[in-house]
XYZ file of C-alpha atoms in Angstrom:
689
model
C 30.030 6.642 20.406
C 31.766 7.162 17.034
C 35.405 8.191 17.173
C 37.713 9.681 14.537
C 41.482 9.928 14.310
C 42.455 13.399 13.091
C 45.832 14.615 11.814
C 46.669 18.272 12.585
C 50.109 19.693 11.774
C 52.012 16.458 12.341
C 50.060 15.345 15.407
C 47.337 12.694 15.662
C 44.323 13.300 17.866
C 41.541 10.905 18.863
C 38.278 12.863 18.710
C 35.063 11.227 20.026
C 31.796 12.364 18.468
C 28.948 12.599 21.036
C 26.213 13.106 18.432
C 25.883 11.490 15.006
C 24.277 14.647 13.566
C 27.434 16.731 14.091
C 29.164 17.937 10.930
C 32.568 17.600 9.320
C 33.173 21.271 10.163
C 32.549 20.524 13.858
C 35.110 17.688 13.727
C 37.699 20.012 12.185
C 37.127 22.754 14.758
C 37.189 20.278 17.650
C 40.459 18.773 16.413
C 42.030 22.232 16.061
C 40.746 23.176 19.538
C 42.427 20.119 21.053
C 45.597 20.840 19.102
C 45.721 24.457 20.394
C 44.983 23.328 23.956
C 48.056 21.065 23.961
C 50.415 23.799 22.725
C 52.098 26.279 25.146
C 51.819 29.042 22.544
C 48.331 27.971 21.373
C 49.909 26.729 18.155
C 50.529 30.315 17.069
C 46.810 31.222 16.995
C 45.149 33.969 19.032
C 41.908 31.982 19.093
C 40.188 29.170 17.274
C 38.150 31.749 15.382
C 41.340 32.756 13.537
C 41.770 29.268 12.071
C 40.478 28.477 8.585
C 40.837 24.903 7.409
C 39.832 22.150 5.018
C 39.128 18.548 6.008
C 40.041 15.591 3.822
C 40.171 11.832 4.078
C 43.593 10.290 4.654
C 42.629 7.469 2.300
C 42.537 8.928 -1.203
C 42.924 12.543 0.049
C 39.330 13.401 -0.950
C 38.110 16.797 0.334
C 35.034 16.776 2.576
C 32.222 19.338 2.759
C 32.216 20.997 6.182
C 28.404 21.021 6.238
C 27.984 17.266 5.695
C 26.883 15.223 8.732
C 29.617 12.928 10.033
C 27.353 9.878 9.913
C 26.993 10.395 6.140
C 30.496 11.557 5.230
C 32.682 9.227 7.320
C 32.829 5.731 8.721
C 33.372 5.115 12.402
C 37.062 5.337 13.364
C 38.046 6.753 9.987
C 41.269 8.758 9.609
C 41.029 12.357 8.426
C 43.400 15.285 8.005
C 42.817 18.945 8.869
C 44.714 21.200 6.477
C 45.082 24.682 7.952
C 44.864 27.492 5.430
C 48.176 29.299 4.929
C 50.382 26.457 6.152
C 53.436 25.911 3.962
C 54.390 22.265 3.996
C 58.047 21.346 4.254
C 59.229 19.308 1.251
C 60.280 16.667 3.773
C 56.794 16.442 5.301
C 55.492 12.869 5.346
C 52.079 12.961 3.702
C 49.204 10.739 4.706
C 49.973 8.551 1.706
C 53.470 7.174 1.023
C 55.212 7.291 -2.332
C 53.636 4.843 -4.747
C 50.372 4.602 -2.837
C 48.380 4.955 -6.055
C 49.045 1.242 -6.386
C 46.851 0.805 -3.307
C 43.975 2.945 -4.553
C 42.187 -0.252 -5.602
C 43.417 -2.322 -2.662
C 41.166 -5.223 -1.814
C 41.771 -7.435 1.181
C 42.921 -10.787 -0.209
C 40.931 -13.946 0.378
C 43.631 -16.509 -0.415
C 46.332 -17.611 2.003
C 49.929 -18.733 1.734
C 50.911 -21.232 4.436
C 54.416 -20.467 5.695
C 56.657 -23.147 7.158
C 60.028 -21.388 6.994
C 61.341 -23.802 4.381
C 59.541 -23.381 1.060
C 58.971 -19.678 0.340
C 59.900 -18.627 -3.217
C 60.884 -15.248 -4.624
C 57.623 -15.212 -6.600
C 55.638 -15.918 -3.412
C 57.263 -13.058 -1.540
C 56.672 -10.562 -4.355
C 53.000 -11.612 -4.477
C 52.740 -11.185 -0.705
C 54.217 -7.712 -1.160
C 51.538 -6.873 -3.707
C 48.842 -7.813 -1.219
C 47.578 -10.846 -3.115
C 47.670 -13.236 -0.162
C 47.257 -13.404 3.571
C 49.530 -15.541 5.737
C 48.931 -18.520 7.986
C 51.320 -20.990 9.613
C 51.499 -24.686 8.866
C 50.806 -26.986 11.849
C 54.412 -28.189 11.697
C 55.695 -24.619 11.943
C 53.458 -23.933 14.948
C 54.853 -26.941 16.794
C 58.451 -25.918 16.050
C 57.800 -22.389 17.313
C 56.270 -23.704 20.538
C 59.165 -26.085 21.233
C 61.667 -23.313 20.576
C 59.905 -21.032 23.045
C 59.974 -23.737 25.706
C 63.774 -23.600 25.600
C 63.712 -19.835 26.251
C 61.249 -20.197 29.107
C 63.501 -22.862 30.640
C 66.547 -20.570 30.408
C 64.680 -17.791 32.210
C 63.317 -20.124 34.872
C 66.786 -21.515 35.558
C 68.375 -18.019 35.428
C 70.968 -19.194 32.911
C 73.216 -16.484 31.439
C 72.560 -16.452 27.667
C 73.419 -13.694 25.189
C 70.488 -11.485 24.244
C 68.144 -13.189 26.675
C 69.641 -12.426 30.075
C 72.507 -10.170 28.920
C 72.966 -6.918 27.050
C 73.851 -6.719 23.358
C 77.000 -6.168 21.317
C 79.650 -4.613 23.537
C 77.325 -5.196 26.527
C 77.182 -8.955 25.975
C 78.895 -9.565 29.337
C 76.436 -7.415 31.268
C 73.900 -9.646 33.045
C 70.364 -8.218 33.255
C 68.115 -8.847 36.306
C 65.117 -11.100 35.680
C 62.639 -8.329 36.512
C 64.079 -6.167 33.713
C 64.157 -8.711 30.870
C 61.027 -7.377 29.205
C 62.276 -3.797 29.499
C 65.539 -4.969 27.922
C 63.692 -6.100 24.787
C 61.681 -2.872 24.470
C 64.826 -0.781 24.979
C 66.556 -2.807 22.290
C 63.831 -2.082 19.752
C 63.620 1.615 20.625
C 67.366 2.299 20.620
C 67.986 0.385 17.406
C 65.196 2.246 15.564
C 67.676 4.782 14.244
C 67.288 4.578 10.476
C 66.969 7.550 8.140
C 65.577 8.273 4.686
C 62.256 7.690 2.989
C 60.018 4.952 4.357
C 59.704 1.734 2.418
C 56.681 1.785 0.124
C 53.839 -0.530 1.210
C 54.816 -3.360 -1.168
C 58.362 -3.494 0.191
C 57.296 -3.218 3.824
C 54.828 -6.071 3.307
C 57.636 -8.160 1.817
C 59.914 -7.349 4.745
C 57.265 -8.266 7.308
C 56.241 -11.437 5.468
C 59.837 -12.604 5.209
C 60.474 -11.998 8.910
C 57.380 -14.096 9.682
C 58.710 -16.879 7.456
C 62.055 -16.897 9.267
C 60.367 -16.937 12.672
C 58.204 -19.859 11.474
C 61.337 -22.001 11.181
C 61.325 -22.319 14.953
C 64.904 -21.296 15.763
C 64.225 -17.776 17.078
C 62.539 -18.397 20.426
C 59.522 -16.194 19.744
C 56.248 -17.296 21.326
C 53.458 -18.599 19.114
C 51.127 -16.001 20.636
C 53.378 -13.124 19.561
C 53.978 -14.575 16.112
C 50.239 -14.905 15.521
C 49.793 -11.262 16.566
C 52.373 -10.242 13.972
C 50.577 -12.313 11.321
C 47.273 -10.590 12.186
C 48.943 -7.222 11.595
C 50.285 -8.402 8.253
C 46.886 -9.703 7.193
C 45.319 -6.345 8.099
C 48.052 -4.588 6.067
C 49.205 -2.582 9.111
C 52.704 -1.640 7.995
C 55.250 0.119 10.247
C 57.331 3.093 9.150
C 60.673 1.610 8.049
C 63.339 4.057 6.774
C 65.283 2.610 3.862
C 68.750 3.627 5.143
C 70.709 2.595 8.211
C 71.694 -1.051 7.873
C 75.283 -2.211 7.423
C 74.127 -5.790 6.877
C 75.631 -7.337 10.051
C 74.468 -8.015 12.712
C 71.688 -8.440 10.225
C 69.504 -5.488 9.236
C 69.161 -4.143 12.757
C 67.907 -0.594 12.101
C 65.152 -1.364 9.561
C 63.966 -4.463 11.412
C 63.871 -2.452 14.649
C 61.605 0.108 12.991
C 59.453 -2.799 11.839
C 59.263 -4.114 15.416
C 58.639 -0.623 16.801
C 55.370 -0.383 14.899
C 54.359 -3.866 16.037
C 54.657 -2.785 19.692
C 52.444 0.231 18.968
C 55.123 2.917 18.777
C 56.309 5.107 15.929
C 54.339 5.518 12.726
C 52.312 2.946 10.824
C 50.400 2.868 7.537
C 47.382 0.948 6.320
C 45.107 1.385 3.295
C 42.399 2.502 5.711
C 44.389 5.073 7.680
C 47.311 6.383 5.715
C 50.199 7.345 8.014
C 49.268 7.664 11.668
C 50.606 6.778 15.099
C 50.931 3.005 15.246
C 48.678 2.663 18.298
C 45.808 4.394 16.456
C 46.239 2.314 13.308
C 46.231 -0.937 15.293
C 43.226 0.165 17.321
C 41.340 1.092 14.141
C 41.838 -2.486 12.930
C 40.826 -4.049 16.245
C 44.401 -5.124 17.036
C 46.534 -4.770 20.149
C 50.251 -3.909 20.241
C 52.671 -6.756 20.898
C 53.963 -6.975 24.471
C 57.479 -8.313 24.116
C 58.561 -11.280 26.197
C 62.224 -12.074 26.915
C 64.239 -12.676 23.709
C 61.349 -11.554 21.456
C 62.735 -8.120 20.631
C 65.967 -9.726 19.481
C 64.011 -12.381 17.580
C 62.199 -9.668 15.606
C 65.229 -7.569 14.624
C 68.159 -9.925 14.025
C 68.482 -11.157 10.443
C 69.077 -10.310 6.775
C 65.444 -9.770 5.796
C 65.803 -6.183 4.541
C 68.571 -7.174 2.116
C 66.812 -10.364 1.095
C 63.304 -8.960 0.620
C 64.593 -6.141 -1.580
C 66.765 -8.747 -3.287
C 63.655 -10.783 -4.113
C 62.081 -7.824 -5.859
C 65.363 -7.197 -7.682
C 65.615 -10.794 -8.905
C 62.016 -10.920 -10.095
C 62.220 -7.586 -11.896
C 65.565 -8.544 -13.402
C 64.092 -11.806 -14.708
C 61.159 -9.954 -16.234
C 63.211 -7.298 -18.001
C 65.822 -9.813 -19.215
C 63.128 -11.846 -20.993
C 61.623 -8.760 -22.549
C 65.016 -7.366 -23.568
C 65.287 -10.218 -26.090
C 61.964 -9.198 -27.644
C 62.892 -5.507 -27.812
C 66.280 -6.306 -29.338
C 64.677 -8.617 -31.916
C 62.366 -5.785 -32.975
C 65.351 -3.455 -33.332
C 67.241 -6.024 -35.392
C 64.270 -6.285 -37.749
C 64.122 -2.497 -38.173
C 67.878 -2.297 -38.789
C 67.737 -5.075 -41.392
C 70.077 -7.329 -39.452
C 70.904 -10.877 -40.438
C 69.564 -13.831 -38.475
C 72.581 -16.009 -39.288
C 74.195 -15.167 -35.946
C 71.427 -17.038 -34.102
C 71.947 -20.343 -35.914
C 71.548 -23.379 -33.662
C 74.909 -24.891 -34.560
C 76.838 -21.757 -33.584
C 75.471 -21.790 -30.042
C 75.856 -25.549 -29.671
C 79.599 -24.921 -29.863
C 79.428 -22.681 -26.788
C 76.559 -24.218 -24.856
C 75.964 -21.779 -22.029
C 72.367 -22.211 -20.974
C 71.481 -18.512 -21.156
C 73.139 -18.003 -24.520
C 71.301 -20.954 -26.073
C 67.954 -19.734 -24.708
C 68.402 -16.161 -25.962
C 69.403 -17.359 -29.439
C 66.346 -19.590 -29.469
C 64.069 -16.681 -28.563
C 65.492 -14.629 -31.412
C 64.870 -17.473 -33.857
C 61.307 -17.840 -32.576
C 60.575 -14.132 -33.085
C 62.363 -13.325 -36.343
C 61.647 -14.268 -39.947
C 61.231 -17.983 -40.633
C 58.803 -20.366 -42.287
C 57.020 -20.355 -38.936
C 56.645 -16.543 -38.829
C 57.389 -14.956 -42.235
C 58.227 -11.253 -42.328
C 57.374 -8.940 -45.200
C 60.079 -6.586 -44.024
C 62.519 -9.456 -44.451
C 61.289 -10.018 -47.990
C 62.408 -8.604 -51.293
C 60.073 -5.646 -51.097
C 61.693 -4.390 -47.930
C 64.947 -3.302 -49.513
C 63.155 -1.508 -52.342
C 60.688 0.062 -49.905
C 63.378 1.365 -47.600
C 65.394 2.636 -50.540
C 62.483 4.562 -52.030
C 60.886 5.811 -48.850
C 63.944 6.592 -46.762
C 67.064 7.025 -48.861
C 65.225 8.638 -51.759
C 67.314 7.308 -54.598
C 66.929 4.600 -57.247
C 68.674 1.276 -56.708
C 71.710 0.563 -58.812
C 71.454 -2.208 -61.349
C 74.118 -4.252 -59.603
C 72.271 -4.272 -56.275
C 68.998 -5.217 -57.970
C 70.643 -8.094 -59.776
C 72.252 -9.203 -56.542
C 68.911 -9.089 -54.724
C 67.019 -10.958 -57.426
C 69.641 -13.672 -57.473
C 69.287 -14.328 -53.753
C 67.723 -17.711 -52.970
C 67.206 -17.269 -49.240
C 63.997 -15.476 -48.332
C 65.489 -14.486 -44.985
C 68.418 -12.803 -46.652
C 66.595 -11.125 -49.492
C 66.215 -7.811 -47.671
C 69.869 -7.502 -46.696
C 72.662 -5.721 -48.469
C 74.590 -8.170 -50.611
C 77.898 -7.219 -49.049
C 76.577 -7.619 -45.483
C 78.187 -10.668 -43.966
C 77.709 -9.794 -40.321
C 76.138 -7.136 -38.102
C 77.501 -4.909 -35.360
C 78.106 -6.588 -32.023
C 75.037 -4.935 -30.461
C 72.899 -7.064 -32.799
C 75.038 -10.086 -33.522
C 76.183 -10.743 -29.961
C 72.817 -10.471 -28.176
C 72.813 -14.197 -27.260
C 76.255 -13.903 -25.689
C 75.568 -10.622 -23.846
C 71.922 -11.182 -22.902
C 72.692 -14.840 -22.204
C 75.172 -14.255 -19.407
C 72.682 -11.835 -17.836
C 70.143 -14.663 -17.701
C 72.723 -16.983 -16.140
C 73.676 -14.292 -13.610
C 70.035 -13.881 -12.580
C 69.676 -17.647 -12.157
C 72.788 -17.744 -9.944
C 71.581 -14.861 -7.771
C 68.055 -16.262 -7.530
C 69.461 -19.502 -6.134
C 71.291 -17.634 -3.368
C 68.324 -15.395 -2.558
C 65.954 -18.381 -2.438
C 68.264 -20.129 0.035
C 68.423 -16.952 2.123
C 64.610 -16.662 2.127
C 64.319 -19.938 3.988
C 67.331 -19.602 6.282
C 67.433 -18.946 10.011
C 69.531 -15.802 10.460
C 69.061 -15.019 14.170
C 71.606 -14.928 16.938
C 71.619 -16.820 19.183
C 69.940 -19.780 17.489
C 67.550 -21.833 19.607
C 67.871 -25.594 19.089
C 64.843 -27.245 20.683
C 66.114 -30.747 19.890
C 69.263 -30.044 21.930
C 67.592 -27.857 24.544
C 70.189 -25.113 24.127
C 71.049 -21.862 22.354
C 74.199 -21.374 20.266
C 75.683 -18.065 19.160
C 76.896 -17.908 15.571
C 77.079 -15.589 12.590
C 74.134 -16.441 10.328
C 73.036 -12.806 10.553
C 75.969 -11.709 8.368
C 74.642 -10.452 5.038
C 77.650 -11.259 2.873
C 75.846 -13.877 0.781
C 72.959 -11.711 -0.439
C 75.202 -8.621 -0.551
C 77.729 -10.209 -2.901
C 74.973 -11.771 -4.995
C 73.106 -8.475 -5.429
C 76.280 -6.615 -6.352
C 76.804 -9.285 -9.010
C 73.189 -8.880 -10.153
C 73.639 -5.127 -10.628
C 76.783 -5.661 -12.699
C 75.100 -8.326 -14.796
C 71.762 -6.628 -15.461
C 73.422 -3.306 -16.288
C 74.767 -4.779 -19.508
C 71.241 -4.971 -20.915
C 71.063 -1.171 -20.697
C 74.590 -0.687 -22.015
C 73.947 -2.703 -25.181
C 70.413 -1.295 -25.561
C 71.711 2.281 -25.543
C 74.067 1.393 -28.420
C 71.139 -0.051 -30.381
C 69.175 3.172 -29.773
C 72.132 5.053 -31.259
C 71.998 2.840 -34.346
C 68.258 3.443 -34.708
C 68.660 7.228 -34.418
C 71.777 7.564 -36.582
C 70.745 7.750 -40.280
C 74.156 6.575 -41.489
C 73.623 3.321 -39.564
C 69.858 2.833 -39.787
C 68.970 4.042 -43.304
C 66.052 5.748 -41.538
C 65.372 9.469 -41.009
C 67.653 11.093 -38.449
C 66.306 10.629 -34.911
C 63.329 8.746 -36.351
C 61.234 11.758 -37.245
C 60.076 13.467 -40.433
C 61.097 17.063 -41.126
C 64.291 16.796 -39.110
C 65.479 20.176 -37.908
C 61.960 21.408 -37.364
C 61.479 18.256 -35.258
C 64.124 16.691 -33.002
C 62.443 13.298 -32.588
C 64.324 10.837 -30.407
C 67.452 13.001 -30.085
C 67.158 13.672 -26.348
C 65.463 10.381 -25.551
C 68.751 8.812 -26.615
C 70.597 11.276 -24.357
C 68.393 10.129 -21.467
C 69.336 6.519 -22.168
C 73.024 7.474 -22.245
C 72.663 9.330 -18.927
C 71.029 6.346 -17.255
C 73.731 3.985 -18.518
C 76.436 6.312 -17.226
C 74.740 6.557 -13.830
C 74.573 2.773 -13.685
C 78.334 2.554 -14.120
C 78.784 4.261 -10.760
C 75.973 2.292 -9.118
C 77.559 -0.985 -10.224
C 80.573 -0.424 -7.987
C 80.177 -3.241 -5.428
C 79.068 -2.049 -2.011
C 80.145 -5.349 -0.463
C 83.834 -4.592 -1.049
C 83.504 -2.065 1.770
C 83.396 -2.763 5.506
C 83.467 -0.475 8.535
C 83.909 -1.747 12.077
C 80.906 -1.040 14.331
C 79.730 -1.655 17.907
C 83.090 -0.837 19.498
C 84.862 -3.358 17.226
C 82.590 -6.192 18.338
C 81.007 -6.211 14.889
C 84.252 -5.589 13.053
C 83.283 -6.808 9.572
C 79.993 -5.982 7.870
C 78.477 -6.639 4.445
C 76.906 -3.298 3.437
C 74.187 -5.455 1.887
C 71.393 -2.920 2.389
C 73.011 -0.551 -0.092
C 73.770 -3.476 -2.426
C 70.041 -4.281 -2.533
C 68.828 -0.696 -2.928
C 71.254 0.191 -5.696
C 70.550 -3.087 -7.511
C 66.907 -2.022 -7.658
C 67.914 1.393 -8.955
C 70.112 -0.168 -11.644
C 67.247 -2.439 -12.700
C 64.864 0.519 -12.913
C 67.334 2.310 -15.185
C 67.616 -0.804 -17.351
C 63.828 -0.901 -17.675
C 63.739 2.762 -18.669
C 66.492 2.416 -21.287
C 64.735 -0.579 -22.834
C 61.466 1.376 -22.795
C 63.165 4.029 -24.915
C 64.530 1.372 -27.286
C 61.069 -0.190 -27.555
C 59.579 3.171 -28.542
C 62.392 3.858 -31.011
C 62.077 0.438 -32.660
C 58.306 0.848 -33.049
C 58.873 4.309 -34.518
C 61.338 2.761 -36.962
C 58.616 0.347 -38.081
C 56.532 3.357 -39.162
C 59.062 4.151 -41.887
C 58.892 0.593 -43.241
C 55.130 0.522 -43.691
C 53.064 -0.857 -45.342
C 55.324 -3.885 -44.902
C 54.721 -6.109 -41.896
C 57.180 -7.792 -39.558
C 56.606 -11.244 -38.022
C 53.360 -12.012 -36.199
C 54.828 -11.922 -32.656
C 56.674 -8.667 -33.325
C 53.548 -7.152 -34.869
C 51.725 -8.061 -31.648
C 54.396 -6.194 -29.679
C 54.054 -3.208 -32.016
C 50.259 -3.236 -31.562
C 50.673 -3.362 -27.782
C 52.913 -0.298 -27.790
C 50.574 1.569 -30.126
C 47.710 0.868 -27.719
C 49.357 3.292 -25.267
C 51.683 5.439 -27.410
C 50.736 6.842 -30.805
C 53.273 7.172 -33.683
C 55.669 10.107 -33.572
C 54.584 12.367 -36.449
C 55.925 15.619 -35.029
C 57.548 16.631 -31.755
C 55.501 16.337 -28.582
C 55.975 15.885 -24.836
C 57.905 12.597 -24.720
C 58.237 11.777 -21.003
C 54.693 10.335 -20.704
C 55.394 8.042 -23.667
C 58.545 6.720 -22.000
C 56.622 6.173 -18.762
C 53.852 4.331 -20.623
C 56.377 2.028 -22.300
C 58.140 1.525 -18.967
C 54.824 0.507 -17.426
C 54.314 -2.099 -20.180
C 57.675 -3.623 -19.281
C 57.054 -3.446 -15.529
C 53.748 -5.242 -15.942
C 55.383 -7.741 -18.329
C 52.855 -6.961 -21.060
C 55.500 -7.263 -23.769
C 56.330 -10.764 -22.566
C 52.660 -11.681 -22.317
C 51.943 -10.901 -25.982
C 55.120 -12.520 -27.363
C 55.625 -15.546 -25.107
C 52.789 -17.683 -26.570
C 54.534 -17.550 -29.953
C 57.899 -18.345 -28.361
C 56.456 -21.347 -26.534
C 54.574 -22.593 -29.600
C 57.798 -22.417 -31.565
C 59.538 -24.275 -28.735
C 57.018 -27.106 -28.852
C 57.641 -27.520 -32.565
C 61.433 -27.362 -32.155
C 61.945 -29.094 -28.802
C 65.297 -30.755 -29.580
C 66.994 -27.542 -30.642
C 65.621 -25.528 -27.727
C 66.924 -27.925 -25.061
C 70.162 -26.546 -23.510
C 73.041 -28.964 -24.084
C 75.619 -30.265 -21.661
C 79.095 -28.852 -22.338
C 80.453 -32.418 -22.373
C 77.809 -34.258 -24.346
C 76.886 -32.997 -27.786
C 77.971 -33.100 -31.397
C 76.876 -31.186 -34.439
C 75.875 -34.427 -36.114
C 73.618 -35.535 -33.274
C 72.202 -32.030 -33.019
C 71.216 -32.054 -36.690
C 69.633 -35.485 -36.317
C 67.534 -34.190 -33.432
C 66.487 -31.112 -35.418
C 65.010 -32.883 -38.445
C 62.044 -30.495 -38.498
C 64.324 -27.634 -39.528
C 65.926 -27.712 -42.998
C 69.673 -27.098 -42.802
C 69.372 -24.291 -45.315
C 66.797 -22.394 -43.283
C 68.147 -19.364 -41.478
C 66.438 -19.334 -38.102
């Protein structure tokens, strides 16, 4: 007999269908009838005849025709929603689809697997697991470690040994011994009581990352979970059955207890759960729809599921990967701005950066050289015609004889478009290698810490199968990822701070030599005036968000847990800072491309033209004022999807292959200008790269 799971006013009802020929309208009326029957006041209705409703799928929210037969309109065990006419939804109502679910509209169950062993997961792997690109399986070695670890727990229970979290209470109740016949109840109570988070639920990608990371930690074999339970959890992950996990509530020690408890609550069939098939529904219905059974917790297993830093670390993985992506693309956006503002490339000379050989600084300077005017990629804008073109088209006056003579006497093609009295640019252009460079080095530092944390056992107590004992410690403390993510927020913010100043230079006619706010008929049109204000607002907001959360600590659990990391907030605000950075750079990207319009018909370098073409594929030139927010979102999407990097990176790497010696970061203790020049024989000393 077909069965459907129906959502009516916040409640889920299982409705069996005795006949396949029954209609969608019958299903809606039957669900409302059952809803009214369960309410003391009949749900506020005099009779079912007073109820008018629509029926829609939970997946995709498509409306259904009440006259369609169920066998045609729906699949067996599908999730639907009855929307009662006249109901006013609270703004806090959790819809069938979580925020960002449009990313799952084309969800396809992955065919490839990642084998987890608890030791070799990377930040890239975890982000890909979050995006639903892989399923999970355990390595044989991991399975053996998990089994041996569980044997220790079973031995403790058999021998009635008093061990924290296994045969005792938790936190302040650590000295309270629990009877053997209540050990399973102890674990369920732990999960239920600790599921006390608040706020929006994690979006599917982040919940998948959280669940995948917890599986990886359990696969290390130091948690005492049974292999049977762990495989059940993996089946839920592979079916994309994702518990409702509020984003707020962790203090980052003892681990991320509240969010991980919500994660475990769904796994035991309680609370809410989401899948691409069901939308939000009661966890037991979602699991049943996927042919899965709730986990029945054995002794120690509740604690094994909730004790650790996986909320901080999984969000930290996303932060590191997004920071890496936007930092690479920031160099490309800034190079385009420098070209529009007629900046000099002298500041990116190899020898300058060899004297201060920070790895990030050297790499950023190299990227600028690979993108800007050179024999490798000549730029018409950087040529003689550029100065005359800008003068005629933008400034509207004839060049003085002295400037023309000065230009014609210039011997360097890369300098021919610059003012003769320009020796150096503003810091926002000249110091990009130094400012962007330390951001790259900061990301590398944080990524190292997060990668270590990904593959660390962070439970308490730890189960050592080789020693046949458990040891209580403090690996659950989130100070490492908390401090690192605070540092990441401070570092990545600077990309937005310097970008906003470049936007100002692009919009300010006294600095850019371009029309005010990059639009014709200024006054009638406002152009990029308020887009720049948006960038300034985001940068200012970031200044507050960059205050380190990990400098704070509040004693919890009756002073048993008397120092905490506040790492959950460190991770969430780092992601918010990074999003603001992406948005500011999206505005700069649009402004720089708009600046190019006023330099036409001249062309910039090939890689920068490719970037311009990419932007113009989604955003048309700004001829007169129009609704700008969609343009900013489109540019932001290009950066999020790393499209800007994709079109420019082949040129950067080709340039690298032809200039390998100069692109190799140098040791601070082993270089000389003479040896550097010998290694860079492909580049004439007079060439300004």
